[in-house]
CSV table of C-alpha atoms in Angstrom, one decimal:
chain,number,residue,atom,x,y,z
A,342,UNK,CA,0.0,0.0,0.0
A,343,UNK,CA,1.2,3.2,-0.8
A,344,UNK,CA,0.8,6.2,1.8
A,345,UNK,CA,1.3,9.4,1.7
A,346,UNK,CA,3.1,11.1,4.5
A,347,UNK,CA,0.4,12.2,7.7
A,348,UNK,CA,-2.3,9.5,6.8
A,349,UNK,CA,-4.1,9.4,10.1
A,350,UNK,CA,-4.0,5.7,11.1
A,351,UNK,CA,-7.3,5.0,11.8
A,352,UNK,CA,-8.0,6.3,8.2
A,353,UNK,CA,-6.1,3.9,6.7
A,354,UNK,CA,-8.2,1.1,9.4
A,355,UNK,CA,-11.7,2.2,8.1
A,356,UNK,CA,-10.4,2.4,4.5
A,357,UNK,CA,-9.5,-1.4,4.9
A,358,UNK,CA,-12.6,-2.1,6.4
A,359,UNK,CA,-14.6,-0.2,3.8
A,360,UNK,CA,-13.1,-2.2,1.2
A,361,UNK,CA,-13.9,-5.4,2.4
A,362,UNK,CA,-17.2,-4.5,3.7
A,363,UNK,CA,-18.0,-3.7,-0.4
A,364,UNK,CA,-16.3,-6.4,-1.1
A,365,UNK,CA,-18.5,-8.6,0.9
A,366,UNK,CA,-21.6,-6.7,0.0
A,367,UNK,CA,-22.2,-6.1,3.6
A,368,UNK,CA,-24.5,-2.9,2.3
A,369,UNK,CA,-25.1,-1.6,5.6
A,370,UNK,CA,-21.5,-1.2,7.0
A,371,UNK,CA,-21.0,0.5,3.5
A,372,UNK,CA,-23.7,2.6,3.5
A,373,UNK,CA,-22.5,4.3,7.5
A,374,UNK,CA,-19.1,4.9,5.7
A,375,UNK,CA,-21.1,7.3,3.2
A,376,UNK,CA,-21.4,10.9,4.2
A,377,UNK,CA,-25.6,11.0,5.2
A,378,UNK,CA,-26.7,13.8,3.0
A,379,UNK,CA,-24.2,12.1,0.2
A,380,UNK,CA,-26.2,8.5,0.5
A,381,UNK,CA,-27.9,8.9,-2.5
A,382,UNK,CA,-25.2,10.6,-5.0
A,383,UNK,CA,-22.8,7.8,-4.1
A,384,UNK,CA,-24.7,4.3,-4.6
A,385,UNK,CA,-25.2,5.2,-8.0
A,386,UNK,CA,-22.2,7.0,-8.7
A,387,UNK,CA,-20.0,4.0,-9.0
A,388,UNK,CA,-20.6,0.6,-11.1
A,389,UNK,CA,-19.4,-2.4,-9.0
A,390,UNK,CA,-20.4,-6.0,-10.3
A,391,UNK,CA,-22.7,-7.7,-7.6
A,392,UNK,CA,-20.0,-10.7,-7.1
A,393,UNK,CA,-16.6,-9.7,-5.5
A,394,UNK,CA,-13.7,-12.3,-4.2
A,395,UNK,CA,-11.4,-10.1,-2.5
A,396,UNK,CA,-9.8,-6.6,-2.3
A,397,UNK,CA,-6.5,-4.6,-1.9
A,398,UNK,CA,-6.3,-1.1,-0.7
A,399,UNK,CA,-4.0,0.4,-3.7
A,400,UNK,CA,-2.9,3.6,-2.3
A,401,UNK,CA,-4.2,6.6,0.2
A,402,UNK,CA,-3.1,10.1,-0.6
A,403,UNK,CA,-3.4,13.7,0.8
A,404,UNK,CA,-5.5,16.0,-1.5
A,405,UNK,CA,-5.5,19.2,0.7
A,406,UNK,CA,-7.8,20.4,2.7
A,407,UNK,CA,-8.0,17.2,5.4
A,408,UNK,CA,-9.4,15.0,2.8
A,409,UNK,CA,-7.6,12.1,1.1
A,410,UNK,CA,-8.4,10.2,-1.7
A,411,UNK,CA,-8.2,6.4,-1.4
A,412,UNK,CA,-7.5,3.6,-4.5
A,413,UNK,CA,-8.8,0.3,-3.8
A,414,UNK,CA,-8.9,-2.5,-6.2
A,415,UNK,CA,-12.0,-5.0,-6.4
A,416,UNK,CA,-11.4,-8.5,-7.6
A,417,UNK,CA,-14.1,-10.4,-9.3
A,418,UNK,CA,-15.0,-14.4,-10.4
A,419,UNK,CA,-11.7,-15.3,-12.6
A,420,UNK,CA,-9.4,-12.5,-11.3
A,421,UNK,CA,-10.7,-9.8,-13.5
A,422,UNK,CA,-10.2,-6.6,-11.6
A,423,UNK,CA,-11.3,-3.0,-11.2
A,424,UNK,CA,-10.6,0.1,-9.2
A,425,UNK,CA,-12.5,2.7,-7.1
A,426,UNK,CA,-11.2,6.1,-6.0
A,427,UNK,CA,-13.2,7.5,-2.8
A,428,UNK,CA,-12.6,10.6,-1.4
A,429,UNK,CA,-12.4,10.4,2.8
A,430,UNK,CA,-13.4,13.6,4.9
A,431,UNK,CA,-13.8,13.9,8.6
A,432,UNK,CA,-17.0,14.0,9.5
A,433,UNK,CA,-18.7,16.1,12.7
A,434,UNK,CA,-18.9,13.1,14.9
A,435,UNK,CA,-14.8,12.6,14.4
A,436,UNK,CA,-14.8,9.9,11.9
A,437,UNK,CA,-14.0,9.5,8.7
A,438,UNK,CA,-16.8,9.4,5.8
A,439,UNK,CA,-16.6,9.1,2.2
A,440,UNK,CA,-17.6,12.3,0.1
A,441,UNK,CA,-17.4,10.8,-3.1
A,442,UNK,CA,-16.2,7.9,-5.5
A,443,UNK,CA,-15.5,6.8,-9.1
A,444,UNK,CA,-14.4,4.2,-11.1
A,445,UNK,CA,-10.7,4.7,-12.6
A,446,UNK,CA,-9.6,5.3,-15.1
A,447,UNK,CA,-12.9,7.8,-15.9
A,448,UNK,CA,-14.5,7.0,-18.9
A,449,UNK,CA,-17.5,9.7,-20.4
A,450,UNK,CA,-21.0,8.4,-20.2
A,451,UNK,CA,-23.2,8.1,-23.3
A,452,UNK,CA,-26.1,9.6,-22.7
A,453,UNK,CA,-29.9,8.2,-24.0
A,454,UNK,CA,-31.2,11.5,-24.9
A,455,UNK,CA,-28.2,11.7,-27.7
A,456,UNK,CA,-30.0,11.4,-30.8
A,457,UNK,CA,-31.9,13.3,-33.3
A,458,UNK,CA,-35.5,15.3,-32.0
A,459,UNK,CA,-38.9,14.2,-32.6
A,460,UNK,CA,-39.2,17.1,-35.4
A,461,UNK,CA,-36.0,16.2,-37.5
A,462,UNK,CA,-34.5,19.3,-37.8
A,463,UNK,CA,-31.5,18.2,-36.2
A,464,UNK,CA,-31.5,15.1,-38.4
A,465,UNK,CA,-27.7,16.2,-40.6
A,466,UNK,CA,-26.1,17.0,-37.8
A,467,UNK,CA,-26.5,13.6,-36.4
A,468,UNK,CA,-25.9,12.2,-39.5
A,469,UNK,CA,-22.7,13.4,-40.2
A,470,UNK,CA,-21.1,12.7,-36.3
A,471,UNK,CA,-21.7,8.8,-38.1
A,472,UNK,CA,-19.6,10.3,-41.0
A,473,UNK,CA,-17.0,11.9,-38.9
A,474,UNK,CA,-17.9,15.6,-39.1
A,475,UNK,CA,-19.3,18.3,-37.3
A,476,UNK,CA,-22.2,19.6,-39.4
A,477,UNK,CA,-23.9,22.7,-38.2
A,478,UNK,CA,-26.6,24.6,-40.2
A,479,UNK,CA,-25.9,28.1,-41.9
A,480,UNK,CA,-28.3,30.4,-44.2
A,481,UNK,CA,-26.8,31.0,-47.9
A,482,UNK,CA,-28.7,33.7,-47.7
A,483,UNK,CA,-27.3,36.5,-45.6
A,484,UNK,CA,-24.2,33.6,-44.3
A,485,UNK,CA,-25.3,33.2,-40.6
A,486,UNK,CA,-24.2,30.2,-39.0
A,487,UNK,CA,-27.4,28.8,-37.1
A,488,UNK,CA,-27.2,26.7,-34.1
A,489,UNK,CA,-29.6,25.2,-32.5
A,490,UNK,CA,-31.3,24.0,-35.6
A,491,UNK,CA,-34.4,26.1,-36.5
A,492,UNK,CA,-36.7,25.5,-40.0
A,493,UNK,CA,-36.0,29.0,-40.8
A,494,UNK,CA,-33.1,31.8,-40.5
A,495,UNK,CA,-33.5,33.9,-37.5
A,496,UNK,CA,-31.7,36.6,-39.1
A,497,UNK,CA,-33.1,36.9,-43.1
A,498,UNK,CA,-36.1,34.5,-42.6
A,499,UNK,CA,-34.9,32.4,-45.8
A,500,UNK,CA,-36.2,28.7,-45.1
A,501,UNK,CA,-33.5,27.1,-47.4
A,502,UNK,CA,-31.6,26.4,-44.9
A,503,UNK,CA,-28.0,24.3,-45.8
A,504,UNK,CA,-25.6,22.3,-43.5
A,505,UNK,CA,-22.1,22.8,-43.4
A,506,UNK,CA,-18.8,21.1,-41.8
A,507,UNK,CA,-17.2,22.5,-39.4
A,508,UNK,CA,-13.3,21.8,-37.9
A,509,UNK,CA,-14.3,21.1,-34.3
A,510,UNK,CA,-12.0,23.4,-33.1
A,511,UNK,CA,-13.2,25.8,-30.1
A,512,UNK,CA,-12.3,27.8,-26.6
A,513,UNK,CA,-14.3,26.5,-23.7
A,514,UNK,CA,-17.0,29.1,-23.2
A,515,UNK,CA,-18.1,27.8,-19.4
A,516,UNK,CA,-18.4,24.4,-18.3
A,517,UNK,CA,-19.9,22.6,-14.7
A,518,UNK,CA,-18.9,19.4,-13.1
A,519,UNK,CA,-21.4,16.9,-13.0
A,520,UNK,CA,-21.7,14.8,-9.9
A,521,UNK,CA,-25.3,13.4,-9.9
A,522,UNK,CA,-26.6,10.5,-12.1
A,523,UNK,CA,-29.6,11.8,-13.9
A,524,UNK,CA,-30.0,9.0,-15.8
A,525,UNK,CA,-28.6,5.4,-15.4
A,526,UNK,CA,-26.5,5.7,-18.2
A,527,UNK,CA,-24.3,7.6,-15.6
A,528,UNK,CA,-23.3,5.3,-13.5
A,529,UNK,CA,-20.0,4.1,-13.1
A,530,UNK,CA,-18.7,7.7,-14.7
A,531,UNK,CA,-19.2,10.2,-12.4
A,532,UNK,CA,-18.1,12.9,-12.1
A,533,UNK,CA,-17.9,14.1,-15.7
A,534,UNK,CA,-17.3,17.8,-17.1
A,535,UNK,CA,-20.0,19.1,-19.7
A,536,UNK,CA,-18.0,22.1,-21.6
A,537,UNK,CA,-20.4,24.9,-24.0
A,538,UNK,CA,-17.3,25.2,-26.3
A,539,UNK,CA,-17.4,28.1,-28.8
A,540,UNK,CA,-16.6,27.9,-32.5
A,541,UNK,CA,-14.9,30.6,-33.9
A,542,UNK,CA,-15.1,29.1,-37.5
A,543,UNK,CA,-18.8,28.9,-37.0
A,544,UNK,CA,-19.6,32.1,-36.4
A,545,UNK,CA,-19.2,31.7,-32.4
A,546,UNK,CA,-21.9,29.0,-32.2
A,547,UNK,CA,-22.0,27.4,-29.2
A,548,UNK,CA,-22.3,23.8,-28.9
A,549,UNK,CA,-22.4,21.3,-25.8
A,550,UNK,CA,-20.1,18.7,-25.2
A,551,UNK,CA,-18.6,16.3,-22.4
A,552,UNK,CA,-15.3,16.8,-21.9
A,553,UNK,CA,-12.8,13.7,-22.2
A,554,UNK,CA,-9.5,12.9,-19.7
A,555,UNK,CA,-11.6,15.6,-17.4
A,556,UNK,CA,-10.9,13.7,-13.9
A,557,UNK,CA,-8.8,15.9,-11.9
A,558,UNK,CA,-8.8,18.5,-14.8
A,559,UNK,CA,-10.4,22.2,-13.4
A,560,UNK,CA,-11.2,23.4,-17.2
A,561,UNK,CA,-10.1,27.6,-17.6
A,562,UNK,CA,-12.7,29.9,-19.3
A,563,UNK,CA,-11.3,30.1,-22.8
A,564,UNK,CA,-9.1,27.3,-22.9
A,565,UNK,CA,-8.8,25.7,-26.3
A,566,UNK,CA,-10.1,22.2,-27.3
A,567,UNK,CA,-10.4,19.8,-30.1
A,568,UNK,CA,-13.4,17.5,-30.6
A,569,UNK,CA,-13.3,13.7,-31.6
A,570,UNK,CA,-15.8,11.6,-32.7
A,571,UNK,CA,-16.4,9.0,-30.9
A,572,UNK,CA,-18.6,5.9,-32.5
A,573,UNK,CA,-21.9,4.7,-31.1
A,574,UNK,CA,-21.1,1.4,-28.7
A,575,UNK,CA,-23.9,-0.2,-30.4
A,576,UNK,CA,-26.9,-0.2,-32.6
A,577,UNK,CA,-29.5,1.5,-29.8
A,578,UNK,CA,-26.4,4.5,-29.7
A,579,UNK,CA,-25.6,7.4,-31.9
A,580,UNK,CA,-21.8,9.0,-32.1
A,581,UNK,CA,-21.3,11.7,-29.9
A,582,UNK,CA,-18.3,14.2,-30.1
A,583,UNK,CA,-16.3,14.3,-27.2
A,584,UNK,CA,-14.2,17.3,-26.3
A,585,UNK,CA,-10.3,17.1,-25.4
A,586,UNK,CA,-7.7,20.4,-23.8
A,587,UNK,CA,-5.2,21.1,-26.6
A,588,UNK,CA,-1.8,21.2,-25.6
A,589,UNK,CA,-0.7,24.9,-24.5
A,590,UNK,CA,1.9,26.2,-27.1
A,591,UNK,CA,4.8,28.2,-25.8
């Protein structure tokens, strides 16, 4: 096990027991462990198979602040493994609860409402994230780039409306941190980082986006990223495009 220096040791005795207590599907010892108003958040925020043979506390480092964030790897049915990451605070009563957790390494979630709308409107720009390209609407009439899809420009009120690649190329315009599971698709990548990135090349459209390699990552206003597409998993799926930081040139 790898410490970090000043890891209380009755941390490091409740992270063992934690592990084992998940291990063992003894729900109710992990479930005190939790923080109380955080119950909720954290059963769903990690995926962990229902049938576990063993664990291993990994590592336990200081993160500032009195908290400390804790690796411990799971071992299932033919020694396939996986690993959490909890974050350990000190609660009011003096001991030591868990604020959050995650499976590592993160991996973004594909979301169920990705897709094209009801109306169709939105139908090329879906079409070309299969094809490998950003497709965003624009006017030939009076050039204005158009985004969210609309049956007619806002601007010149022409209604023959074109789509139009784009380099996903953009500066992040603001972005949150998402920590609850709104949907189950969620689970098992939380926390994840939604970026509104804005396109210069498209006229400053704005377009949303999750944000990929974000664990640990606090994104700066205006920072520049690249989009990739990212196939659908499967048939019931579409592509999404998944935003990365580009490298800072000096």
């Amino acid at each position: 096990m790898n410490l970090s220096s000043g890891v209380p040791d009755e941390l490091v005795a409740t992270v063992e027991a934690h592990g084992k207590a998940v291990a063992a599907a003894d729900n109710a010892v992990v479930l005190a462990d939790f923080l109380p108003d955080r119950v909720g958040q954290l059963i769903a925020s990690a995926d962990v198979p229902t049938r576990l043979t063993g664990c291993q506390v990994r590592s336990i480092t200081a993160v500032g602040d009195g908290r400390y964030d804790a690796v411990i790897r799971y071992v299932e049915p033919g020694d396939e493994w996986f690993e959490l990451r909890s974050r350990w605070v000190r609660f009011e009563d003096g001991t030591w609860r868990v604020l959050s957790v995650r499976n590592i390494p993160d991996t973004p979630p594909w979301m169920d409402l990705a897709g094209p709308s009801d109306d169709g409107l939105d139908g090329p720009h879906w079409d070309g994230l299969r094809e490998g390209k950003l497709l965003l609407q624009r006017c030939p009439g009076c050039a204005s780039w158009i985004w969210a899809p609309r049956p007619i420009c806002p601007c010149c009120h022409c209604f023959e409306l074109s789509w139009e690649q784009v380099e996903p190329v953009g500066t992040i315009y603001s972005w949150t941190r998402t920590w609850q599971p709104f949907g189950p698709e969620a689970t098992g990548h939380l926390p994840y980082v939604v970026v509104l990135v804005e396109l210069p090349r498209a006229g400053g459209c704005r377009v949303l986006g999750v944000l990929a390699h974000a664990d640990g990552v606090t994104p700066r206003i205006g920072a520049r990223v690249r989009g990739r597409m990212d196939a659908a998993p499967d048939a019931e799926h579409w592509p999404l495009i998944r935003w990365q930081l580009e490298a800072v040139r000096r």
